[in-house]
mmCIF file of C-alpha atoms in Angstrom:
data_model
loop_
_atom_site.group_PDB
_atom_site.id
_atom_site.type_symbol
_atom_site.label_atom_id
_atom_site.label_comp_id
_atom_site.label_asym_id
_atom_site.label_seq_id
_atom_site.Cartn_x
_atom_site.Cartn_y
_atom_site.Cartn_z
ATOM 1 C CA ILE A 1 0.022 -0.170 -0.155
ATOM 2 C CA GLY A 2 0.698 3.624 -0.204
ATOM 3 C CA GLU A 3 2.117 6.212 2.180
ATOM 4 C CA TYR A 4 -1.567 7.926 2.074
ATOM 5 C CA THR A 5 -2.983 4.700 2.715
ATOM 6 C CA ALA A 6 -0.527 3.445 5.142
ATOM 7 C CA GLY A 7 -1.436 6.994 7.171
ATOM 8 C CA ALA A 8 -5.391 6.626 6.944
ATOM 9 C CA VAL A 9 -5.066 3.187 8.316
ATOM 10 C CA ALA A 10 -2.402 3.608 11.193
ATOM 11 C CA SER A 11 -4.199 7.376 12.377
ATOM 12 C CA ILE A 12 -7.928 6.539 12.123
ATOM 13 C CA ALA A 13 -7.883 2.868 12.840
ATOM 14 C CA PHE A 14 -5.028 2.476 15.360
ATOM 15 C CA LYS A 15 -4.971 5.673 16.759
ATOM 16 C CA LYS A 16 -1.242 6.165 15.873
ATOM 17 C CA ALA A 17 0.130 9.785 15.662
ATOM 18 C CA VAL A 18 1.442 9.512 11.786
ATOM 19 C CA PRO A 19 0.449 11.746 9.188
ATOM 20 C CA LEU A 20 -1.895 11.987 6.573
ATOM 21 C CA VAL A 21 -1.806 13.889 3.465
ATOM 22 C CA ASP A 22 -3.628 14.422 0.259
ATOM 23 C CA GLY A 23 -4.762 17.734 -2.068
ATOM 24 C CA ASN A 24 -6.301 19.114 0.772
ATOM 25 C CA VAL A 25 -3.601 19.099 3.449
ATOM 26 C CA ILE A 26 -1.290 20.555 0.438
ATOM 27 C CA ARG A 27 -3.347 23.310 -0.231
ATOM 28 C CA VAL A 28 -3.754 24.042 3.375
ATOM 29 C CA LEU A 29 -0.201 23.865 4.536
ATOM 30 C CA ALA A 30 0.385 25.873 1.484
ATOM 31 C CA ARG A 31 -1.262 28.503 2.477
ATOM 32 C CA VAL A 32 -0.515 28.844 5.820
ATOM 33 C CA ARG A 33 3.144 29.176 5.583
ATOM 34 C CA ALA A 34 2.435 30.914 2.273
ATOM 35 C CA VAL A 35 4.537 28.795 -0.190
ATOM 36 C CA LYS A 36 4.254 29.498 -3.710
ATOM 37 C CA ALA A 37 5.209 25.899 -4.797
ATOM 38 C CA ASN A 38 3.909 23.968 -7.672
ATOM 39 C CA LYS A 39 2.193 21.346 -5.654
ATOM 40 C CA GLY A 40 3.286 18.489 -8.171
ATOM 41 C CA ASN A 41 6.852 19.092 -6.936
ATOM 42 C CA PRO A 42 7.948 15.946 -5.564
ATOM 43 C CA LYS A 43 10.448 17.560 -2.914
ATOM 44 C CA PHE A 44 7.612 19.863 -1.917
ATOM 45 C CA VAL A 45 5.087 17.303 -1.131
ATOM 46 C CA LYS A 46 7.761 15.468 0.772
ATOM 47 C CA HIS A 47 8.208 18.725 2.521
ATOM 48 C CA VAL A 48 4.569 18.583 3.278
ATOM 49 C CA TRP A 49 4.466 15.426 4.906
ATOM 50 C CA ALA A 50 7.275 16.129 7.104
ATOM 51 C CA LEU A 51 5.092 19.221 8.232
ATOM 52 C CA ALA A 52 2.388 17.237 8.665
ATOM 53 C CA ARG A 53 4.408 14.525 11.097
ATOM 54 C CA GLU A 54 5.234 17.729 13.506
ATOM 55 C CA LEU A 55 2.228 18.956 13.374
ATOM 56 C CA VAL A 56 -0.137 15.661 13.714
ATOM 57 C CA CYS A 57 -1.670 15.513 17.379
ATOM 58 C CA PRO A 58 -0.059 12.812 19.698
ATOM 59 C CA ASP A 59 -3.877 12.144 21.380
ATOM 60 C CA HIS A 60 -5.877 12.856 18.732
ATOM 61 C CA PRO A 61 -4.299 12.065 15.510
ATOM 62 C CA SER A 62 -7.224 10.274 13.808
ATOM 63 C CA ALA A 63 -9.473 13.838 14.576
ATOM 64 C CA PHE A 64 -6.631 15.663 13.035
ATOM 65 C CA ASN A 65 -6.048 14.379 10.257
ATOM 66 C CA GLN A 66 -9.495 14.109 9.416
ATOM 67 C CA GLY A 67 -10.059 17.634 10.372
ATOM 68 C CA ILE A 68 -7.454 19.325 8.348
ATOM 69 C CA MET A 69 -8.825 16.947 5.456
ATOM 70 C CA GLU A 70 -12.278 18.597 5.785
ATOM 71 C CA LEU A 71 -10.772 22.022 6.460
ATOM 72 C CA GLY A 72 -9.127 22.060 3.139
ATOM 73 C CA ALA A 73 -12.627 20.458 1.141
ATOM 74 C CA THR A 74 -14.948 22.694 2.944
ATOM 75 C CA ILE A 75 -13.648 26.225 3.706
ATOM 76 C CA CYS A 76 -9.919 26.378 2.360
ATOM 77 C CA LYS A 77 -11.174 25.702 -1.079
ATOM 78 C CA PRO A 78 -9.140 25.456 -4.359
ATOM 79 C CA LYS A 79 -11.126 28.763 -5.543
ATOM 80 C CA ASN A 80 -13.460 31.410 -3.385
ATOM 81 C CA PRO A 81 -12.112 30.276 0.253
ATOM 82 C CA SER A 82 -14.113 31.152 3.106
ATOM 83 C CA CYS A 83 -11.153 32.628 4.865
ATOM 84 C CA ALA A 84 -13.713 34.580 7.497
ATOM 85 C CA ALA A 85 -14.614 31.238 8.713
ATOM 86 C CA CYS A 86 -11.299 29.539 8.780
ATOM 87 C CA PRO A 87 -10.475 28.628 11.967
ATOM 88 C CA VAL A 88 -6.769 28.878 11.477
ATOM 89 C CA LYS A 89 -6.876 32.200 9.790
ATOM 90 C CA ASP A 90 -4.852 33.717 12.596
ATOM 91 C CA ILE A 91 -1.645 32.151 11.970
ATOM 92 C CA CYS A 92 -2.299 31.758 8.051
ATOM 93 C CA HIS A 93 0.270 33.935 6.202
ATOM 94 C CA ALA A 94 -1.568 34.065 3.153
ATOM 95 C CA TYR A 95 -4.690 35.660 4.694
ATOM 96 C CA GLN A 96 -2.533 38.152 6.459
ATOM 97 C CA GLU A 97 -0.944 39.063 3.069
ATOM 98 C CA MET A 98 -4.720 39.716 2.064
ATOM 99 C CA GLY A 99 -5.425 41.798 4.524
ATOM 100 C CA THR A 100 -2.242 44.036 4.242
ATOM 101 C CA GLN A 101 -1.605 44.169 0.378
ATOM 102 C CA ARG A 102 1.725 42.319 1.302
ATOM 103 C CA ARG A 103 3.918 39.709 1.831
ATOM 104 C CA PRO A 104 3.437 38.967 5.751
ATOM 105 C CA LEU A 105 7.281 38.031 6.530
ATOM 106 C CA ARG A 106 10.412 36.834 5.283
ATOM 107 C CA ILE A 107 11.264 33.056 4.988
ATOM 108 C CA GLU A 108 14.612 31.797 4.930
ATOM 109 C CA TYR A 109 15.486 28.156 4.624
ATOM 110 C CA ASP A 110 18.965 26.385 5.610
ATOM 111 C CA LEU A 111 19.984 24.570 2.905
ATOM 112 C CA GLU A 112 22.373 22.088 2.706
ATOM 113 C CA ASP A 113 24.659 23.791 0.366
ATOM 114 C CA GLY A 114 24.543 27.044 2.510
ATOM 115 C CA GLY A 115 22.358 28.980 0.562
ATOM 116 C CA LYS A 116 19.242 30.730 2.147
ATOM 117 C CA GLU A 117 16.516 30.523 -0.639
ATOM 118 C CA CYS A 118 13.297 28.533 -0.867
ATOM 119 C CA GLU A 119 13.803 25.918 -3.062
ATOM 120 C CA PHE A 120 9.863 24.869 -3.343
ATOM 121 C CA CYS A 121 8.719 28.282 -4.610
ATOM 122 C CA GLU A 122 8.698 28.956 -8.456
ATOM 123 C CA ASP A 123 11.455 31.559 -9.566
ATOM 124 C CA ASP A 124 9.271 33.847 -11.244
ATOM 125 C CA ASP A 125 7.661 36.770 -8.740
ATOM 126 C CA CYS A 126 8.170 34.382 -5.778
ATOM 127 C CA ASP A 127 10.594 36.362 -3.620
ATOM 128 C CA HIS A 128 9.586 35.547 0.223
ATOM 129 C CA GLY A 129 10.453 39.366 0.998
ATOM 130 C CA GLU A 130 7.982 42.098 0.548
ATOM 131 C CA ALA A 131 6.116 42.704 -2.490
ATOM 132 C CA GLU A 132 7.902 45.317 -5.085
ATOM 133 C CA SER A 133 7.548 48.754 -4.956
ATOM 134 C CA GLY A 134 6.455 49.559 -1.480
ATOM 135 C CA GLY A 135 4.839 46.194 -0.640
ATOM 136 C CA LYS A 136 1.526 46.593 -2.356
ATOM 137 C CA ALA A 137 0.359 43.471 -4.137
ATOM 138 C CA SER A 138 -0.655 44.017 -7.869
ATOM 139 C CA LYS A 139 -3.068 41.098 -7.729
ATOM 140 C CA PRO A 140 -6.684 41.227 -6.615
ATOM 141 C CA VAL A 141 -7.455 40.718 -2.790
ATOM 142 C CA SER A 142 -9.340 37.641 -3.501
ATOM 143 C CA SER A 143 -6.647 36.004 -5.585
ATOM 144 C CA ILE A 144 -4.093 36.523 -3.117
ATOM 145 C CA VAL A 145 -4.763 33.338 -0.784
ATOM 146 C CA MET A 146 -5.517 31.218 -4.061
ATOM 147 C CA GLN A 147 -2.550 31.767 -5.505
ATOM 148 C CA TYR A 148 -0.628 29.359 -2.656
ATOM 149 C CA PRO A 149 0.047 26.460 -3.825
ATOM 150 C CA SER A 150 1.057 27.681 -7.693
ATOM 151 C CA LYS A 151 -1.425 25.987 -10.262
ATOM 152 C CA PHE A 152 0.291 22.637 -11.112
ATOM 153 C CA ILE A 153 0.462 22.422 -14.924
ATOM 154 C CA LYS A 154 0.495 18.903 -16.204
ATOM 155 C CA LYS A 155 3.066 17.732 -18.242
ATOM 156 C CA LYS A 156 1.951 16.365 -21.452
ATOM 157 C CA PRO A 157 2.446 12.630 -21.725
ATOM 158 C CA ARG A 158 5.252 11.547 -23.887
ATOM 159 C CA GLU A 159 4.583 9.281 -26.588
ATOM 160 C CA GLU A 160 5.814 5.566 -26.589
ATOM 161 C CA HIS A 161 4.894 2.698 -28.490
ATOM 162 C CA VAL A 162 5.044 -1.134 -28.423
ATOM 163 C CA ALA A 163 4.130 -4.223 -30.246
ATOM 164 C CA VAL A 164 2.296 -6.486 -28.491
ATOM 165 C CA GLY A 165 2.505 -10.407 -29.487
ATOM 166 C CA VAL A 166 -0.904 -12.258 -29.456
ATOM 167 C CA VAL A 167 0.217 -16.177 -29.359
ATOM 168 C CA ILE A 168 -2.335 -18.357 -29.621
ATOM 169 C CA CYS A 169 -2.223 -21.894 -29.493
ATOM 170 C CA THR A 170 -4.665 -24.258 -30.289
ATOM 171 C CA ALA A 171 -5.070 -28.574 -30.087
ATOM 172 C CA SER A 172 -4.379 -30.134 -33.153
ATOM 173 C CA GLN A 173 -7.364 -32.528 -32.565
ATOM 174 C CA THR A 174 -10.230 -31.940 -30.470
ATOM 175 C CA MET A 175 -9.794 -31.210 -26.688
ATOM 176 C CA ARG A 176 -11.785 -32.361 -23.764
ATOM 177 C CA ASN A 177 -13.319 -30.014 -21.364
ATOM 178 C CA PHE A 178 -9.964 -29.103 -19.133
ATOM 179 C CA ASP A 179 -12.106 -29.482 -15.832
ATOM 180 C CA ASP A 180 -14.458 -32.191 -16.338
ATOM 181 C CA GLU A 181 -14.059 -34.714 -19.126
ATOM 182 C CA ALA A 182 -17.070 -36.836 -18.430
ATOM 183 C CA ASP A 183 -19.281 -33.943 -18.970
ATOM 184 C CA ASP A 184 -18.023 -34.322 -22.967
ATOM 185 C CA SER A 185 -19.744 -37.749 -23.329
ATOM 186 C CA ASN A 186 -23.258 -37.116 -25.029
ATOM 187 C CA GLU A 187 -24.649 -40.695 -25.299
ATOM 188 C CA GLY A 188 -23.153 -41.762 -28.986
ATOM 189 C CA ASN A 189 -23.153 -38.371 -30.626
ATOM 190 C CA ASP A 190 -19.988 -36.696 -32.391
ATOM 191 C CA THR A 191 -20.546 -33.093 -31.939
ATOM 192 C CA GLN A 192 -17.724 -30.713 -33.354
ATOM 193 C CA CYS A 193 -17.110 -26.911 -32.635
ATOM 194 C CA LYS A 194 -16.033 -24.872 -35.050
ATOM 195 C CA ASP A 195 -15.960 -21.342 -35.949
ATOM 196 C CA ASP A 196 -18.502 -20.319 -38.407
ATOM 197 C CA GLN A 197 -16.863 -17.402 -40.529
ATOM 198 C CA ASN A 198 -20.509 -16.422 -41.485
ATOM 199 C CA GLY A 199 -22.476 -16.308 -38.636
ATOM 200 C CA GLY A 200 -20.396 -17.127 -35.541
ATOM 201 C CA GLY A 201 -22.163 -20.437 -34.567
ATOM 202 C CA LYS A 202 -21.347 -24.107 -34.244
ATOM 203 C CA ARG A 203 -22.007 -26.822 -36.819
ATOM 204 C CA VAL A 204 -23.695 -30.064 -35.433
ATOM 205 C CA LYS A 205 -23.291 -33.421 -37.229
ATOM 206 C CA ARG A 206 -25.047 -36.663 -35.411
ATOM 207 C CA GLU A 207 -24.156 -40.330 -36.078
ATOM 208 C CA GLY A 208 -25.811 -41.885 -38.753
ATOM 209 C CA SER A 209 -27.092 -38.627 -40.281
ATOM 210 C CA SER A 210 -25.729 -36.489 -43.154
ATOM 211 C CA HIS A 211 -27.997 -33.489 -42.291
ATOM 212 C CA ILE A 212 -25.853 -31.098 -40.665
ATOM 213 C CA THR A 213 -27.559 -28.462 -38.605
ATOM 214 C CA LYS A 214 -26.527 -24.639 -38.098
ATOM 215 C CA HIS A 215 -27.611 -23.497 -34.612
ATOM 216 C CA ASN A 216 -26.359 -20.311 -32.097
ATOM 217 C CA ARG A 217 -23.656 -21.365 -29.732
ATOM 218 C CA SER A 218 -24.480 -21.826 -26.328
ATOM 219 C CA SER A 219 -22.057 -20.616 -23.641
ATOM 220 C CA ALA A 220 -21.592 -24.060 -22.769
ATOM 221 C CA ASP A 221 -20.435 -24.996 -26.529
ATOM 222 C CA THR A 222 -18.422 -21.520 -26.894
ATOM 223 C CA GLN A 223 -16.621 -22.663 -23.149
ATOM 224 C CA ARG A 224 -16.042 -25.978 -24.795
ATOM 225 C CA CYS A 225 -14.446 -24.391 -27.898
ATOM 226 C CA ASN A 226 -12.484 -21.982 -26.504
ATOM 227 C CA ARG A 227 -10.606 -24.153 -24.055
ATOM 228 C CA GLN A 228 -8.721 -25.949 -26.925
ATOM 229 C CA GLN A 229 -7.101 -22.629 -27.329
ATOM 230 C CA VAL A 230 -4.090 -21.182 -24.740
ATOM 231 C CA CYS A 231 -2.493 -17.841 -24.954
ATOM 232 C CA LEU A 232 0.807 -17.030 -24.147
ATOM 233 C CA LEU A 233 1.456 -14.179 -21.314
ATOM 234 C CA THR A 234 4.422 -12.638 -20.150
ATOM 235 C CA ARG A 235 5.318 -11.104 -16.542
ATOM 236 C CA ARG A 236 6.654 -7.774 -16.448
ATOM 237 C CA PRO A 237 9.814 -6.892 -14.297
ATOM 238 C CA LYS A 238 9.613 -6.372 -10.490
ATOM 239 C CA GLY A 239 10.630 -2.860 -10.662
ATOM 240 C CA GLY A 240 9.046 -0.006 -12.574
ATOM 241 C CA LEU A 241 5.586 0.739 -14.706
ATOM 242 C CA LEU A 242 3.304 -1.811 -13.871
ATOM 243 C CA ALA A 243 5.734 -4.159 -11.356
ATOM 244 C CA GLY A 244 4.979 -7.697 -11.853
ATOM 245 C CA GLN A 245 1.656 -7.665 -13.754
ATOM 246 C CA TRP A 246 0.667 -10.390 -16.486
ATOM 247 C CA GLU A 247 0.548 -8.919 -20.156
ATOM 248 C CA PHE A 248 1.105 -10.470 -23.522
ATOM 249 C CA PRO A 249 4.427 -10.363 -24.970
ATOM 250 C CA THR A 250 5.365 -6.825 -25.356
ATOM 251 C CA VAL A 251 8.222 -4.861 -26.529
ATOM 252 C CA LYS A 252 8.975 -1.612 -27.152
ATOM 253 C CA VAL A 253 9.778 -0.013 -30.596
ATOM 254 C CA GLU A 254 11.015 3.116 -32.132
ATOM 255 C CA ILE A 255 8.491 5.493 -32.967
ATOM 256 C CA SER A 256 10.061 5.712 -36.330
ATOM 257 C CA LYS A 257 9.705 2.466 -37.317
ATOM 258 C CA SER A 258 6.176 1.854 -35.920
ATOM 259 C CA SER A 259 4.347 2.474 -39.185
ATOM 260 C CA SER A 260 6.138 -0.963 -40.391
ATOM 261 C CA SER A 261 3.832 -3.913 -39.471
ATOM 262 C CA GLU A 262 6.975 -5.893 -40.952
ATOM 263 C CA SER A 263 9.598 -4.375 -38.772
ATOM 264 C CA ARG A 264 6.913 -4.576 -35.437
ATOM 265 C CA ARG A 265 6.788 -8.383 -36.213
ATOM 266 C CA ASN A 266 10.249 -9.155 -36.700
ATOM 267 C CA THR A 267 11.158 -7.475 -33.096
ATOM 268 C CA LEU A 268 8.530 -9.929 -31.455
ATOM 269 C CA ARG A 269 9.504 -12.769 -33.484
ATOM 270 C CA HIS A 270 12.971 -11.962 -32.267
ATOM 271 C CA PHE A 271 11.704 -11.440 -28.490
ATOM 272 C CA LEU A 272 9.512 -14.456 -28.706
ATOM 273 C CA THR A 273 12.023 -16.752 -30.002
ATOM 274 C CA ALA A 274 15.705 -15.867 -28.594
ATOM 275 C CA SER A 275 15.287 -17.996 -25.780
ATOM 276 C CA LYS A 276 13.717 -21.124 -27.488
ATOM 277 C CA GLN A 277 11.620 -21.297 -24.277
ATOM 278 C CA LEU A 278 8.419 -19.504 -25.466
ATOM 279 C CA VAL A 279 7.898 -20.421 -29.206
ATOM 280 C CA SER A 280 10.180 -21.971 -31.818
ATOM 281 C CA ASP A 281 10.962 -20.166 -34.876
ATOM 282 C CA SER A 282 9.431 -23.193 -36.935
ATOM 283 C CA GLN A 283 6.363 -22.339 -35.275
ATOM 284 C CA LEU A 284 6.375 -19.206 -36.172
ATOM 285 C CA ASN A 285 7.174 -19.941 -39.776
ATOM 286 C CA ASP A 286 4.508 -22.464 -40.117
ATOM 287 C CA ALA A 287 1.876 -19.850 -38.776
ATOM 288 C CA GLU A 288 3.308 -17.130 -41.455
ATOM 289 C CA LYS A 289 3.254 -20.014 -44.414
ATOM 290 C CA GLU A 290 -0.303 -20.852 -43.361
ATOM 291 C CA LYS A 291 -1.499 -17.034 -43.325
ATOM 292 C CA LYS A 292 -2.345 -17.886 -39.821
ATOM 293 C CA ASN A 293 -0.526 -14.676 -38.202
ATOM 294 C CA LYS A 294 -2.277 -11.000 -38.973
ATOM 295 C CA SER A 295 -1.798 -7.218 -37.746
ATOM 296 C CA LEU A 296 -5.250 -6.830 -35.465
ATOM 297 C CA GLY A 297 -4.916 -3.231 -35.355
ATOM 298 C CA LYS A 298 -3.826 -0.425 -32.540
ATOM 299 C CA ALA A 299 -5.333 0.328 -29.239
ATOM 300 C CA VAL A 300 -3.958 3.683 -27.025
ATOM 301 C CA HIS A 301 -3.867 3.484 -23.629
ATOM 302 C CA VAL A 302 -2.820 6.481 -21.220
ATOM 303 C CA PHE A 303 -0.942 6.478 -18.282
ATOM 304 C CA SER A 304 -0.162 9.927 -16.239
ATOM 305 C CA HIS A 305 2.965 10.146 -17.817
ATOM 306 C CA ILE A 306 2.935 7.985 -21.293
ATOM 307 C CA ARG A 307 0.513 7.709 -24.244
ATOM 308 C CA GLN A 308 1.284 4.299 -25.251
ATOM 309 C CA THR A 309 0.249 2.939 -28.464
ATOM 310 C CA MET A 310 -0.215 -0.965 -28.851
ATOM 311 C CA PHE A 311 0.408 -2.319 -32.440
ATOM 312 C CA ILE A 312 -1.059 -5.840 -31.917
ATOM 313 C CA GLU A 313 0.007 -8.651 -34.208
ATOM 314 C CA ARG A 314 -1.306 -12.252 -34.090
ATOM 315 C CA TRP A 315 0.183 -15.528 -34.579
ATOM 316 C CA ASP A 316 -1.761 -19.196 -34.312
ATOM 317 C CA ILE A 317 0.235 -22.207 -33.471
ATOM 318 C CA SER A 318 -0.856 -25.776 -33.073
ATOM 319 C CA ALA A 319 0.151 -28.288 -30.626
ATOM 320 C CA THR A 320 -1.589 -31.592 -29.508
ATOM 321 C CA GLU A 321 -3.695 -31.997 -26.646
ATOM 322 C CA LYS A 322 -1.460 -33.668 -24.666
ATOM 323 C CA GLU A 323 0.934 -30.702 -24.766
ATOM 324 C CA ILE A 324 -1.247 -28.094 -24.163
ATOM 325 C CA MET A 325 -3.073 -29.644 -20.887
ATOM 326 C CA ALA A 326 0.988 -29.932 -20.354
ATOM 327 C CA MET A 327 1.596 -26.319 -21.057
ATOM 328 C CA ILE A 328 -1.392 -25.449 -18.560
ATOM 329 C CA LYS A 329 -0.227 -27.111 -15.900
ATOM 330 C CA THR A 330 3.283 -25.932 -15.803
ATOM 331 C CA GLU A 331 4.027 -23.222 -12.980
ATOM 332 C CA PRO A 332 5.145 -20.292 -14.531
ATOM 333 C CA SER A 333 8.972 -20.574 -13.337
ATOM 334 C CA ARG A 334 10.944 -20.709 -16.668
ATOM 335 C CA ARG A 335 12.232 -17.221 -17.406
ATOM 336 C CA VAL A 336 13.205 -16.081 -20.739
ATOM 337 C CA LYS A 337 15.597 -12.882 -21.036
ATOM 338 C CA ARG A 338 13.697 -9.392 -21.923
ATOM 339 C CA GLU A 339 15.887 -7.846 -24.714
ATOM 340 C CA GLY A 340 15.431 -4.011 -26.030
ATOM 341 C CA GLN A 341 16.306 -3.350 -29.456
ATOM 342 C CA GLY A 342 17.968 -0.212 -30.714
ATOM 343 C CA LYS A 343 17.396 2.779 -28.586
ATOM 344 C CA ASN A 344 15.414 0.956 -26.303
ATOM 345 C CA THR A 345 18.303 -1.699 -25.524
ATOM 346 C CA THR A 346 18.691 -2.370 -21.721
ATOM 347 C CA ALA A 347 21.516 -4.121 -19.753
ATOM 348 C CA THR A 348 20.569 -7.453 -19.013
ATOM 349 C CA ASP A 349 20.216 -8.788 -15.218
ATOM 350 C CA ASP A 350 18.227 -10.758 -12.977
ATOM 351 C CA ASN A 351 15.544 -7.615 -13.502
ATOM 352 C CA SER A 352 15.330 -7.975 -16.828
ATOM 353 C CA LYS A 353 14.272 -11.801 -17.204
ATOM 354 C CA THR A 354 11.048 -12.325 -18.236
ATOM 355 C CA MET A 355 8.245 -14.883 -16.494
ATOM 356 C CA PHE A 356 6.135 -16.721 -18.889
ATOM 357 C CA LYS A 357 2.861 -19.069 -18.400
ATOM 358 C CA TRP A 358 0.156 -20.656 -20.959
ATOM 359 C CA VAL A 359 -3.523 -20.035 -19.888
ATOM 360 C CA PRO A 360 -6.852 -20.957 -21.479
ATOM 361 C CA VAL A 361 -8.371 -17.940 -23.774
ATOM 362 C CA SER A 362 -11.699 -18.786 -21.977
ATOM 363 C CA LYS A 363 -10.271 -17.595 -18.740
ATOM 364 C CA LEU A 364 -8.481 -14.256 -19.603
ATOM 365 C CA ASN A 365 -11.432 -12.566 -18.378
ATOM 366 C CA SER A 366 -11.187 -14.025 -14.873
ATOM 367 C CA LEU A 367 -7.946 -13.066 -14.355
ATOM 368 C CA PRO A 368 -6.640 -9.819 -12.649
ATOM 369 C CA LEU A 369 -5.092 -8.067 -15.746
ATOM 370 C CA THR A 370 -4.811 -4.247 -16.289
ATOM 371 C CA SER A 371 -6.917 -2.431 -18.276
ATOM 372 C CA GLY A 372 -4.332 -2.119 -21.067
ATOM 373 C CA VAL A 373 -4.043 -5.812 -21.031
ATOM 374 C CA LYS A 374 -7.621 -6.080 -21.549
ATOM 375 C CA LYS A 375 -8.034 -3.643 -24.302
ATOM 376 C CA VAL A 376 -5.699 -6.076 -26.251
ATOM 377 C CA ILE A 377 -8.170 -9.101 -25.170
ATOM 378 C CA ARG A 378 -11.186 -7.412 -27.209
ATOM 379 C CA PHE A 379 -9.289 -7.449 -30.308
ATOM 380 C CA ILE A 380 -9.338 -11.376 -29.655
ATOM 381 C CA GLN A 381 -12.909 -12.336 -28.665
#
């Protein structure tokens, strides 16, 4: 859990004298101290946590933490704060500035390098001395308090292109139900499930009859057919973005090359076949010869700092029923090195090795996968 959740549980549930900082607390303390800092500055946020740790009431930490958050949510609001009704206005430097039309005090910080300037405030128009030209504030009174903390300007997320490989292995012979094979006996009826390209149904041929009837596929039939297929998932490294999450095999590609489907496919092939543990060259070659590989399209997923475009490639390979059963039952313990391409090349170490496993396609929606991976799943269902 994060620092905020830990503080909430410790102070509210266990009455521990630990701080709890959210956006409301940052705003309240920035105005109380008249610190015109960017509320997205990690150093300033860390400073607020340290300040809150000094202020939290040791006898009533729960009431204090909830009270200061409520103060920011109801009175010390981002816009049009109710300063006249604020219980801490007498010690609020921003409120004093609003009343006197001048900066209330000079604040100096003892920095490690011996400097005496504020390390949090913005450089422009943020001297901790009095206002220029006689100390008169140039801004309207109503906006003086609201200038603390300074507005956080969100950076435009950087572009990132990745190639995603969907490798689906289908049994070369009809598979029985993985969970209960006994359910697959239908009193002599020979039932075969196929994808119907025209209608998405199934065809049923009964023994002793040449008549083939098309039916709408029931959920049980769909589950039986889908269980013939397994797909490959790999696990992300322990550190960094989405640490330890399962995903389809994914590699970064240079944006200048991402418009080429062939270059993306080659990058994925290199990753999938490099260790000869995921799939083999011959399996992918057979899929391409039989035209069982294709580009499914692209999907965009936006993180807080990354706009990721996923180019999705699919290969359909085959294996025997026995091999697929063994693939599913194998624990995800073997590892394959994750290597970058071009500018994305990274050093190979323990954290650059990727764990992998095969899972039934029918179970993908029940797995705890990220929203980005779920976007890819929609392309294969």
